XYZ file of C-alpha atoms in Angstrom:
689
model
C 0.382 0.275 -0.306
C 0.997 3.407 -0.616
C -0.663 6.306 1.459
C -0.755 9.551 -0.459
C 0.458 12.796 1.293
C -1.322 15.684 -0.121
C -3.143 17.724 2.532
C -5.972 17.814 -0.489
C -6.102 14.435 -1.372
C -9.096 13.263 -1.041
C -8.516 9.142 -1.484
C -5.301 9.174 0.340
C -5.521 5.866 1.319
C -6.245 4.030 -2.109
C -5.636 0.666 -2.850
C -4.435 1.209 -6.141
C -1.545 3.798 -4.509
C 0.046 0.091 -4.428
C 3.964 0.438 -5.908
C 2.960 3.102 -7.996
C 5.357 6.634 -8.306
C 1.912 9.369 -8.484
C -1.300 8.914 -6.371
C -4.325 7.503 -8.441
C -6.406 9.866 -6.825
C -4.661 13.497 -7.049
C -1.526 12.685 -9.104
C 0.798 14.054 -6.291
C 4.285 11.518 -6.204
C 3.902 9.050 -3.787
C 7.640 9.109 -2.230
C 9.036 11.869 -0.474
C 12.600 13.175 -1.042
C 12.373 10.233 -3.903
C 12.934 8.551 -0.490
C 10.138 7.502 1.917
C 6.595 6.222 1.129
C 3.746 6.691 2.686
C 2.111 3.577 4.643
C -1.269 4.492 7.159
C -1.144 7.839 8.825
C -0.937 6.988 12.888
C -2.173 10.074 14.368
C -2.923 13.701 14.267
C -1.962 16.484 17.345
C -2.379 20.265 17.383
C 1.273 20.845 15.334
C 1.698 17.859 13.360
C -0.097 14.211 11.313
C 1.937 11.099 11.722
C 2.280 8.705 9.166
C 4.253 5.670 9.362
C 6.352 5.653 6.352
C 9.367 3.026 4.489
C 12.232 4.130 3.765
C 13.980 1.111 1.884
C 11.887 -1.547 3.383
C 12.652 -0.183 7.555
C 9.389 1.457 8.801
C 9.993 4.613 10.399
C 7.435 7.840 11.709
C 7.550 10.943 9.425
C 5.947 14.375 10.861
C 4.436 16.364 9.309
C 3.458 20.328 10.231
C -0.040 20.864 9.905
C 0.778 24.791 10.814
C 3.111 26.616 8.824
C 3.006 29.667 10.548
C 6.304 31.259 11.699
C 5.592 29.916 15.258
C 4.466 26.584 14.304
C 7.563 26.219 12.066
C 10.432 27.798 15.216
C 8.784 24.836 17.447
C 8.711 22.075 14.668
C 12.655 23.028 14.387
C 13.391 23.119 17.757
C 11.774 19.554 18.123
C 14.384 18.439 15.384
C 16.918 19.739 17.949
C 15.568 18.464 20.752
C 15.451 14.766 19.223
C 19.177 15.237 18.123
C 20.897 16.311 20.900
C 19.480 13.644 23.197
C 20.304 10.361 22.957
C 18.510 7.525 25.054
C 16.272 4.522 24.642
C 13.606 5.678 25.813
C 13.407 8.972 23.181
C 12.966 8.195 19.777
C 16.232 8.606 17.761
C 15.871 11.330 14.816
C 16.442 9.921 11.728
C 16.703 12.705 9.370
C 17.002 16.573 10.162
C 13.834 18.653 9.344
C 13.581 19.020 5.773
C 11.199 20.744 3.459
C 9.787 18.653 1.148
C 7.915 20.749 -1.623
C 6.135 19.240 -4.480
C 3.808 20.449 -7.314
C 0.801 21.544 -5.650
C 2.061 21.580 -1.719
C 5.086 21.605 0.838
C 5.865 19.636 3.590
C 8.136 20.851 7.055
C 9.094 16.926 7.552
C 10.871 15.034 10.359
C 11.643 11.739 10.104
C 11.960 9.618 13.933
C 12.645 5.962 14.312
C 9.139 4.144 14.313
C 8.693 2.522 18.543
C 6.945 -0.478 17.888
C 3.768 -0.476 20.587
C 0.885 1.341 22.641
C 1.102 4.398 23.900
C 0.107 4.457 27.622
C -3.775 6.293 26.681
C -3.920 3.184 24.217
C -2.809 0.730 26.849
C -5.495 1.312 29.535
C -7.981 1.000 27.151
C -7.004 -2.235 26.284
C -6.964 -3.362 29.891
C -10.832 -2.049 30.906
C -9.011 1.477 32.697
C -8.238 -0.639 35.274
C -5.765 0.683 37.694
C -1.730 -0.694 37.530
C -0.053 -1.432 40.375
C 3.142 0.037 42.308
C 5.015 -2.527 42.027
C 4.375 -1.949 37.951
C 4.015 2.647 38.849
C 7.314 2.552 40.271
C 9.012 0.464 37.442
C 7.600 2.915 35.128
C 8.152 6.009 36.910
C 11.813 4.767 37.507
C 12.228 4.985 34.211
C 10.578 7.771 32.966
C 12.505 10.330 35.865
C 15.321 8.700 33.863
C 14.663 10.334 30.530
C 14.110 13.542 32.213
C 16.678 13.314 33.462
C 18.988 13.326 30.654
C 16.204 15.496 29.671
C 16.525 18.189 32.064
C 20.439 17.519 31.862
C 20.872 19.145 28.586
C 18.677 22.150 30.027
C 15.283 21.300 28.025
C 11.819 20.240 29.405
C 9.098 18.243 28.188
C 6.121 20.870 28.120
C 3.536 18.238 26.915
C 3.431 14.754 29.046
C 0.709 12.619 29.143
C -0.509 9.522 29.046
C -0.994 9.813 24.379
C 3.458 10.881 24.924
C 4.428 8.004 26.386
C 4.849 4.211 24.181
C 5.400 1.405 26.005
C 7.655 -0.478 23.764
C 8.076 -4.489 25.790
C 9.376 -3.218 29.205
C 10.662 0.312 28.090
C 8.966 3.494 28.757
C 9.362 5.777 25.652
C 8.496 9.569 25.487
C 7.627 10.895 22.501
C 6.360 14.123 20.669
C 9.033 17.002 21.451
C 7.238 19.422 19.794
C 6.348 21.935 21.933
C 9.665 21.074 24.349
C 11.808 24.595 25.303
C 14.884 25.199 26.154
C 15.422 27.270 29.154
C 17.920 29.040 28.698
C 19.103 32.808 29.619
C 16.376 34.086 26.853
C 13.501 31.966 28.899
C 14.045 33.570 31.297
C 14.575 37.220 30.491
C 10.807 36.163 28.329
C 9.389 34.841 32.021
C 10.624 38.274 33.862
C 10.404 40.604 31.325
C 7.049 40.194 29.502
C 5.295 38.028 33.068
C 5.396 34.565 30.571
C 5.410 32.913 27.864
C 3.704 31.222 24.902
C 0.660 29.077 27.121
C 0.436 25.400 25.266
C -0.450 22.690 27.469
C -3.045 19.903 27.834
C -5.840 19.560 30.215
C -5.495 18.391 33.170
C -1.719 17.364 32.251
C -0.625 20.809 32.648
C 1.079 22.625 35.914
C -0.495 25.421 36.656
C 2.471 27.848 35.695
C 2.275 26.245 33.111
C -1.039 27.576 32.116
C 0.469 30.520 33.198
C 3.298 30.503 30.391
C 6.034 29.919 33.201
C 6.909 26.513 32.851
C 10.056 25.492 34.132
C 11.539 21.610 35.113
C 9.507 21.148 37.737
C 6.520 21.401 35.489
C 7.046 18.107 33.489
C 7.022 16.390 37.094
C 3.598 17.593 37.085
C 2.638 16.356 34.470
C 4.238 12.985 35.044
C 2.704 13.097 38.388
C -0.908 13.257 36.931
C -0.300 10.770 34.655
C -0.044 7.993 37.023
C -2.711 9.555 38.664
C -4.623 8.111 35.552
C -2.978 5.771 35.459
C -3.241 4.824 39.372
C -6.942 5.524 38.962
C -7.821 4.791 36.261
C -9.941 7.939 36.155
C -9.547 11.115 33.425
C -8.261 13.299 36.442
C -11.018 15.538 34.881
C -13.929 13.149 36.493
C -11.373 13.559 39.886
C -12.115 16.091 42.429
C -10.283 19.260 44.017
C -8.831 21.155 47.271
C -7.334 23.760 47.643
C -6.447 23.227 43.758
C -5.024 19.972 45.171
C -6.323 16.635 42.713
C -8.081 14.385 45.357
C -7.656 10.467 43.589
C -6.814 8.603 46.653
C -9.886 6.874 47.679
C -9.412 5.539 43.417
C -6.330 3.818 44.032
C -6.404 1.505 47.376
C -3.948 -0.474 46.368
C -1.495 2.066 46.869
C 0.701 2.422 49.671
C 0.646 5.344 51.735
C 4.762 6.993 51.012
C 3.856 6.106 47.289
C 0.866 8.252 47.368
C 2.361 11.114 49.025
C 5.568 11.073 46.461
C 2.642 11.257 44.258
C 1.441 14.110 45.775
C 4.883 15.771 45.693
C 4.969 15.831 42.636
C 1.568 17.141 41.661
C 1.795 20.279 44.469
C -0.216 22.873 42.510
C 3.076 25.495 44.170
C 6.250 24.879 41.906
C 8.151 25.787 44.880
C 6.586 22.996 46.391
C 7.595 20.276 43.868
C 11.193 18.258 44.157
C 14.004 20.414 42.897
C 15.491 18.209 40.499
C 14.338 14.436 39.763
C 17.383 13.183 42.282
C 14.772 13.627 45.295
C 12.251 11.094 42.848
C 15.276 8.655 42.747
C 16.031 9.265 46.216
C 12.444 8.777 46.922
C 11.493 5.527 45.138
C 14.502 3.441 46.366
C 13.366 4.431 49.411
C 10.309 3.532 48.829
C 10.827 -0.057 46.915
C 12.943 -1.298 50.098
C 10.973 -0.506 52.131
C 12.754 2.489 53.225
C 9.621 4.166 54.488
C 10.769 6.651 57.093
C 13.175 8.151 54.858
C 10.297 9.437 52.278
C 9.134 12.289 54.513
C 12.207 14.280 55.561
C 12.920 13.741 52.015
C 8.960 15.605 51.104
C 9.045 17.693 53.533
C 13.069 19.295 52.652
C 12.452 21.042 50.295
C 10.150 23.736 51.853
C 11.637 24.006 55.319
C 15.304 23.818 53.650
C 14.304 26.609 51.937
C 12.965 28.293 54.427
C 15.416 27.989 57.223
C 17.881 29.067 54.239
C 16.318 31.911 53.825
C 16.370 32.384 57.847
C 19.651 31.982 58.738
C 20.365 33.912 55.182
C 18.950 36.741 56.692
C 20.161 36.469 59.589
C 24.170 36.000 58.366
C 24.002 39.054 56.526
C 22.616 41.283 60.067
C 25.589 39.584 61.578
C 27.686 40.482 59.081
C 26.102 44.439 58.289
C 26.401 44.835 61.913
C 29.805 43.745 62.781
C 30.859 45.759 60.482
C 28.821 49.001 61.842
C 30.636 47.754 65.054
C 33.805 48.643 63.586
C 32.814 52.704 62.763
C 33.374 51.418 58.920
C 29.726 52.844 58.143
C 29.806 56.231 60.847
C 30.659 58.243 57.800
C 27.540 56.672 55.465
C 25.468 56.629 58.736
C 25.929 60.720 59.851
C 25.694 61.284 56.174
C 22.849 59.781 55.820
C 21.272 61.594 59.505
C 22.080 64.784 57.256
C 20.152 64.786 54.665
C 17.385 63.880 56.511
C 18.270 66.790 59.526
C 17.930 69.071 55.884
C 15.037 67.009 54.627
C 12.900 67.983 58.364
C 9.960 71.196 57.796
C 11.120 74.810 58.429
C 10.732 76.130 61.547
C 9.585 78.723 63.085
C 12.136 81.398 64.233
C 12.081 80.578 68.139
C 11.824 84.395 69.386
C 13.187 84.270 72.707
C 17.323 84.464 71.690
C 18.924 87.722 69.804
C 21.935 87.498 68.705
C 24.250 90.495 68.912
C 26.516 89.485 66.346
C 30.542 91.231 65.847
C 32.384 90.761 63.304
C 35.119 92.157 61.384
C 32.763 95.553 60.649
C 32.434 95.822 64.134
C 36.090 95.570 65.071
C 36.984 98.277 62.515
C 34.238 100.615 64.185
C 35.702 100.176 67.714
C 38.754 100.805 65.644
C 37.672 103.854 64.555
C 36.188 104.883 67.865
C 39.219 104.954 69.325
C 38.391 102.003 71.480
C 41.371 100.102 73.132
C 40.415 97.112 72.226
C 42.476 93.327 73.200
C 40.202 91.273 70.822
C 36.884 90.897 69.428
C 35.396 93.394 71.995
C 36.910 96.143 73.741
C 35.948 97.062 77.684
C 34.312 100.448 76.248
C 32.188 98.936 73.495
C 31.317 95.782 76.290
C 29.820 98.861 79.008
C 28.235 100.436 75.805
C 26.238 97.739 75.346
C 25.304 96.610 78.860
C 24.125 100.051 79.218
C 22.590 100.281 76.074
C 20.741 96.768 77.138
C 20.268 97.045 80.854
C 16.963 99.283 80.427
C 15.465 96.891 78.672
C 16.032 94.209 81.003
C 16.598 90.768 79.499
C 16.063 87.431 81.256
C 19.869 86.361 80.616
C 22.751 87.638 78.977
C 25.321 85.577 77.082
C 28.876 86.588 76.113
C 30.716 83.782 73.538
C 33.943 85.286 73.872
C 36.710 84.671 75.529
C 37.776 87.171 78.307
C 40.263 85.498 81.015
C 40.826 88.568 82.493
C 38.968 90.766 84.487
C 36.576 93.587 83.568
C 37.488 96.952 84.633
C 35.756 97.998 87.687
C 33.095 100.168 86.354
C 32.188 97.400 83.544
C 32.745 94.900 86.682
C 29.925 96.564 88.892
C 27.373 96.536 86.121
C 28.318 92.895 84.581
C 27.201 91.555 88.102
C 24.342 93.379 88.511
C 23.082 91.811 85.357
C 21.897 88.235 84.520
C 25.329 87.048 82.718
C 27.248 83.977 81.546
C 30.321 83.704 80.962
C 32.474 81.407 78.812
C 35.271 79.418 79.866
C 37.578 76.678 78.194
C 39.110 73.252 79.865
C 42.543 72.000 77.854
C 42.544 69.476 74.910
C 45.174 67.547 73.640
C 45.258 71.021 70.957
C 44.709 73.734 73.155
C 44.993 75.502 76.462
C 42.736 75.828 78.904
C 41.589 79.584 79.042
C 39.791 81.000 82.805
C 36.837 82.199 82.367
C 36.642 86.357 84.201
C 38.290 86.332 87.435
C 35.951 86.935 90.599
C 33.032 85.835 88.000
C 30.400 83.123 90.473
C 30.880 79.693 89.383
C 26.774 79.808 88.561
C 27.532 81.819 86.186
C 30.092 80.398 83.974
C 29.713 77.482 80.924
C 32.620 76.217 79.414
C 32.237 76.377 75.445
C 33.916 72.785 74.339
C 32.026 71.363 70.871
C 32.993 67.825 69.977
C 32.905 67.412 66.369
C 33.000 64.001 64.463
C 35.551 62.549 62.108
C 34.359 65.118 59.483
C 34.329 68.466 61.953
C 30.763 68.740 62.006
C 28.739 69.619 64.864
C 26.077 66.876 65.393
C 26.571 66.548 69.240
C 25.310 68.447 72.204
C 27.789 68.401 75.584
C 25.733 69.194 78.584
C 27.918 68.586 81.926
C 31.449 67.166 81.819
C 33.554 66.935 84.645
C 35.607 70.012 85.991
C 38.579 71.406 84.582
C 41.341 73.037 86.893
C 40.784 76.039 84.919
C 37.293 75.995 83.248
C 36.656 74.815 86.821
C 32.628 74.397 86.157
C 30.849 70.852 85.047
C 27.984 73.182 83.096
C 28.163 73.663 79.495
C 27.365 77.540 78.537
C 24.079 76.384 76.986
C 22.810 74.785 79.746
C 23.872 77.214 82.124
C 21.996 80.777 79.666
C 18.859 77.442 79.285
C 18.575 77.725 83.024
C 18.954 81.327 84.023
C 16.651 81.947 81.615
C 14.176 79.248 82.640
C 15.195 80.149 86.904
C 15.024 76.563 87.356
C 17.331 73.759 87.336
C 16.652 70.954 84.756
C 16.287 67.923 84.294
C 18.094 65.777 81.586
C 16.338 62.379 82.101
C 13.003 64.244 82.181
C 13.128 66.018 78.952
C 14.079 63.269 77.608
C 17.704 64.081 76.800
C 19.259 60.852 75.816
C 22.735 59.962 76.630
C 25.245 59.807 73.952
C 27.450 55.917 74.773
C 29.935 54.919 72.571
C 28.116 53.048 69.866
C 24.278 55.113 70.262
C 22.445 55.167 67.311
C 24.692 55.546 64.317
C 27.276 56.731 66.626
C 30.521 54.002 67.399
C 32.409 56.632 69.612
C 36.234 56.379 70.227
C 36.414 56.015 74.352
C 37.993 59.427 74.771
C 35.070 60.730 71.993
C 32.080 59.936 75.210
C 32.905 61.235 77.262
C 30.489 63.878 79.845
C 26.815 63.555 78.747
C 26.395 64.815 75.202
C 22.996 64.469 73.449
C 21.993 64.577 70.508
C 21.791 68.289 68.968
C 18.664 68.956 66.539
C 18.934 72.171 65.082
C 16.564 74.774 64.541
C 15.652 74.971 60.986
C 14.948 78.896 61.659
C 17.219 81.629 61.380
C 17.385 83.901 64.547
C 17.341 87.592 65.226
C 20.487 89.144 65.098
C 22.102 92.485 64.857
C 25.441 93.687 64.639
C 27.636 95.875 67.881
C 27.617 98.776 66.111
C 23.962 98.669 64.599
C 23.574 99.349 68.504
C 26.181 101.224 69.605
C 25.335 103.834 67.082
C 21.782 104.577 68.779
C 20.968 103.634 64.837
C 18.484 100.544 66.254
C 17.506 102.393 69.797
C 13.527 102.465 68.930
C 13.389 98.678 67.826
C 15.533 98.167 71.194
C 12.939 97.448 73.702
C 11.512 94.752 71.876
C 14.361 92.849 71.065
C 15.898 93.046 74.372
C 13.213 92.870 76.371
C 12.584 89.225 78.659
C 14.907 87.368 75.446
C 17.769 85.603 75.455
C 20.596 87.914 75.009
C 23.619 86.009 73.179
C 27.074 88.465 71.897
C 29.144 86.787 69.937
C 32.501 87.493 67.744
C 32.205 86.362 64.250
C 35.896 85.090 62.408
C 36.912 82.581 60.572
C 38.602 80.749 64.369
C 34.414 80.850 64.998
C 33.139 78.963 62.017
C 32.006 75.444 62.328
C 30.744 73.014 59.479
C 27.075 71.965 60.292
C 24.739 69.412 59.150
C 23.490 71.902 57.222
C 27.169 72.533 55.281
C 27.557 72.016 51.567
C 28.665 71.783 48.115
C 31.364 72.420 47.299
C 32.754 75.617 49.437
C 29.985 74.128 52.168
C 28.760 77.451 54.218
C 30.524 77.120 58.254
C 27.709 78.225 60.953
C 29.122 81.114 63.732
C 29.903 79.008 66.846
C 26.838 82.333 69.259
C 24.467 80.584 66.286
C 25.466 76.728 67.438
C 24.815 77.916 71.024
C 22.309 79.185 70.256
C 20.245 76.366 68.579
C 21.991 74.605 71.750
C 19.894 76.971 74.095
C 17.070 76.644 71.963
C 17.082 72.860 71.934
C 16.814 72.858 75.666
C 14.688 75.550 76.823
C 12.029 74.096 73.797
C 12.432 70.684 75.533
C 10.867 71.937 78.610
C 8.587 74.965 77.782
C 7.004 73.453 73.859
C 7.774 69.946 74.574
C 10.183 70.138 71.065
C 11.106 66.363 71.253
C 14.448 65.768 71.542
C 16.726 62.859 69.164
C 16.571 59.506 70.706
C 17.064 55.790 69.373
C 16.132 52.289 69.678
C 18.372 49.565 72.418
C 20.536 47.585 70.676
C 18.235 44.735 70.425
C 15.500 46.895 68.191
C 17.950 47.492 65.972
C 19.086 43.718 65.648
C 16.000 43.207 64.999
C 15.081 46.474 62.373
C 18.204 45.490 60.106
C 16.913 41.680 59.929
C 14.007 42.054 59.428
C 15.306 44.563 55.774
C 17.059 41.199 55.129
C 13.978 38.962 55.534
C 11.824 41.700 53.821
C 13.518 42.254 50.728
C 15.013 38.410 50.221
C 11.013 37.516 50.415
C 9.720 40.325 48.147
C 12.992 40.759 45.322
C 14.333 37.370 44.812
C 11.042 35.148 45.377
C 9.146 37.596 42.580
C 8.396 35.312 39.754
C 8.677 38.622 37.248
C 11.160 41.051 37.159
C 8.633 43.768 36.461
C 7.965 43.173 40.011
C 10.990 42.122 41.057
C 11.722 46.074 39.787
C 9.372 47.188 41.547
C 9.969 45.780 44.741
C 13.977 47.051 44.228
C 11.987 50.487 43.783
C 9.713 50.276 46.157
C 12.070 49.082 48.773
C 14.665 51.676 49.621
C 11.528 54.331 48.577
C 9.654 52.595 52.122
C 13.366 51.879 54.357
C 13.911 55.821 53.293
C 10.633 57.068 54.154
C 10.360 54.835 57.045
C 13.541 56.072 58.414
C 12.685 59.761 57.932
C 9.444 59.428 59.305
C 10.762 58.284 62.745
C 13.248 61.507 62.692
C 10.279 63.644 62.128
C 9.259 61.712 65.253
C 12.278 62.267 67.118
C 13.702 58.660 66.994
C 17.340 57.948 64.882
C 17.325 54.544 62.862
C 19.468 52.595 61.242
C 19.431 53.784 57.573
C 22.165 52.422 56.138
C 23.179 49.333 57.831
C 20.043 48.026 56.645
C 20.213 49.274 53.580
C 23.124 47.241 53.585
C 21.284 44.244 54.438
C 18.715 44.774 51.620
C 21.542 45.392 49.070
C 23.610 42.173 50.188
C 19.878 39.583 50.499
C 19.212 40.859 46.998
C 22.782 40.055 45.716
C 22.860 36.975 47.205
C 19.695 36.176 46.601
C 19.947 36.500 43.574
C 22.864 34.756 42.766
C 21.296 31.384 44.888
C 18.962 31.762 41.848
C 21.186 32.180 39.387
C 22.698 29.508 40.275
C 20.238 26.667 41.867
C 17.946 27.112 38.137
C 21.813 26.567 35.905
């Protein structure tokens, strides 16, 4: 017999075609490529028609593509590539590469494969009157199919269309056929899944896995299809006829002949979530071996290992990341970044209303020249004569307290001394340091009217800390800072630092990893007021130009008198740019005084931080969250969204806490996020390589 392969032939199996060169019905040539003579039609699927053909006395299978669109042709060529690369008795051999046969009136896209003698499992079960197979038979068949899949997966291919009709039984050998939609798991395929969210959806219900239905098939998708196939073989029922609960097939009651361990294995294969299935064929083979040799106790451990192991990996990994980051933090390596982040958030705080309780009288270079022009005998920024005139101008308007932020280690002349002693006046001094000698206060000044002027600076020379108290120096014999003395004089009370929430900076408080020599006294974070203080120059007061405003400027206020010169300009969190602006010391003292007074009278919060254990939990939380949301995302689009949202969420949360006066770790958490995402992505790439 000769079967005509012309798709339009009305009688392709005409008996008259036997031993003829042309079809007696349509006139087309009966030999394809002058070699293959059709014998009979074997089957027809969505993409191709298969024929048994004779090749010089040997029966082979000729597969002809039904659809000729570009996508179908690409899939057909891929099948040829798969079959050519795979060498296994359970996979049909490719006898002839993909070719196109051009006849007079039709064109055929062809593959020639070895002919597998036997029945597919669907027909085989029908011949058995749909009697379910035994467990021993199932173990033997499943073991063979797992061997086939291992070869397929090792070549980075997965089948995507495993079902009873695509598994042949050749004597006692399982043969997997129809590789028409097999796919190679390449980097391009992963990009398609992540970037587009899915690839072409080609599946056969009810054997296709949930992720394959969404166009996101992977190696474990073959395990699902294989598991459902064995549900069919073990129950003798079409899986569509079986009930479901929580997307899982309820099939065990229809397979009484199956032991619980083997049923557990099948359920493992058909888990709806791909992450809950065996990660590779080795796990399945180990389970089969345990069942075969009655090592039942091993199976549950193998079955449950993947999910628990993944969870344990994530938790251990996040703990390791947290430990690494916090360890680096304790070495002080992150301090500069944490302080820079703190500065950035401080600069982003809302602008505040000016503190109307403070008035600054600045003595700058023009003021010094003014004094010289008036023939005042000036030894420093402020001559005694100028200070006497200033005091006479201020005293009638009854300031609450006057702070002189100018060092005067010499005594006031007698007339000035009498004037100063009659006013609520605070002077400054400085203790001895490694770089600077001590500077004494004006002789004869009572102790409760003296405050030290020390301003601790950080390694980047910025002032972020407010030193409130420290041990008295033999020269600067006071335990309280200038700012604290002025604030207490203004409030007319001793300030309870704990009561106002002044949290003391320790060696490793907040983002600081202070050297022991820097963590002295009672230091708190300096919360600058985002507003300018009212300020005038000395000469404006002395030349009478402000006489009509002086009462409003001075009455019942804190008056700070300070020099503005190159030696008393400091960097602060607000010093930015290529030429960062520096703040005069008298203004920094104004911020310190305002911070204390506002905390007492206005309940303006000071800056605090979490205990160490809370900071550890915070960093660990972000390591876990970033790993779960970014690394475990099934789409690159979602991963990208989380990569944007997580840093924004972290930064925004830290900023909101700082708005409410709590400084929490931003940089350590950001490092934990970056490391968790990087290591997680690397592990995922390695696992799926």
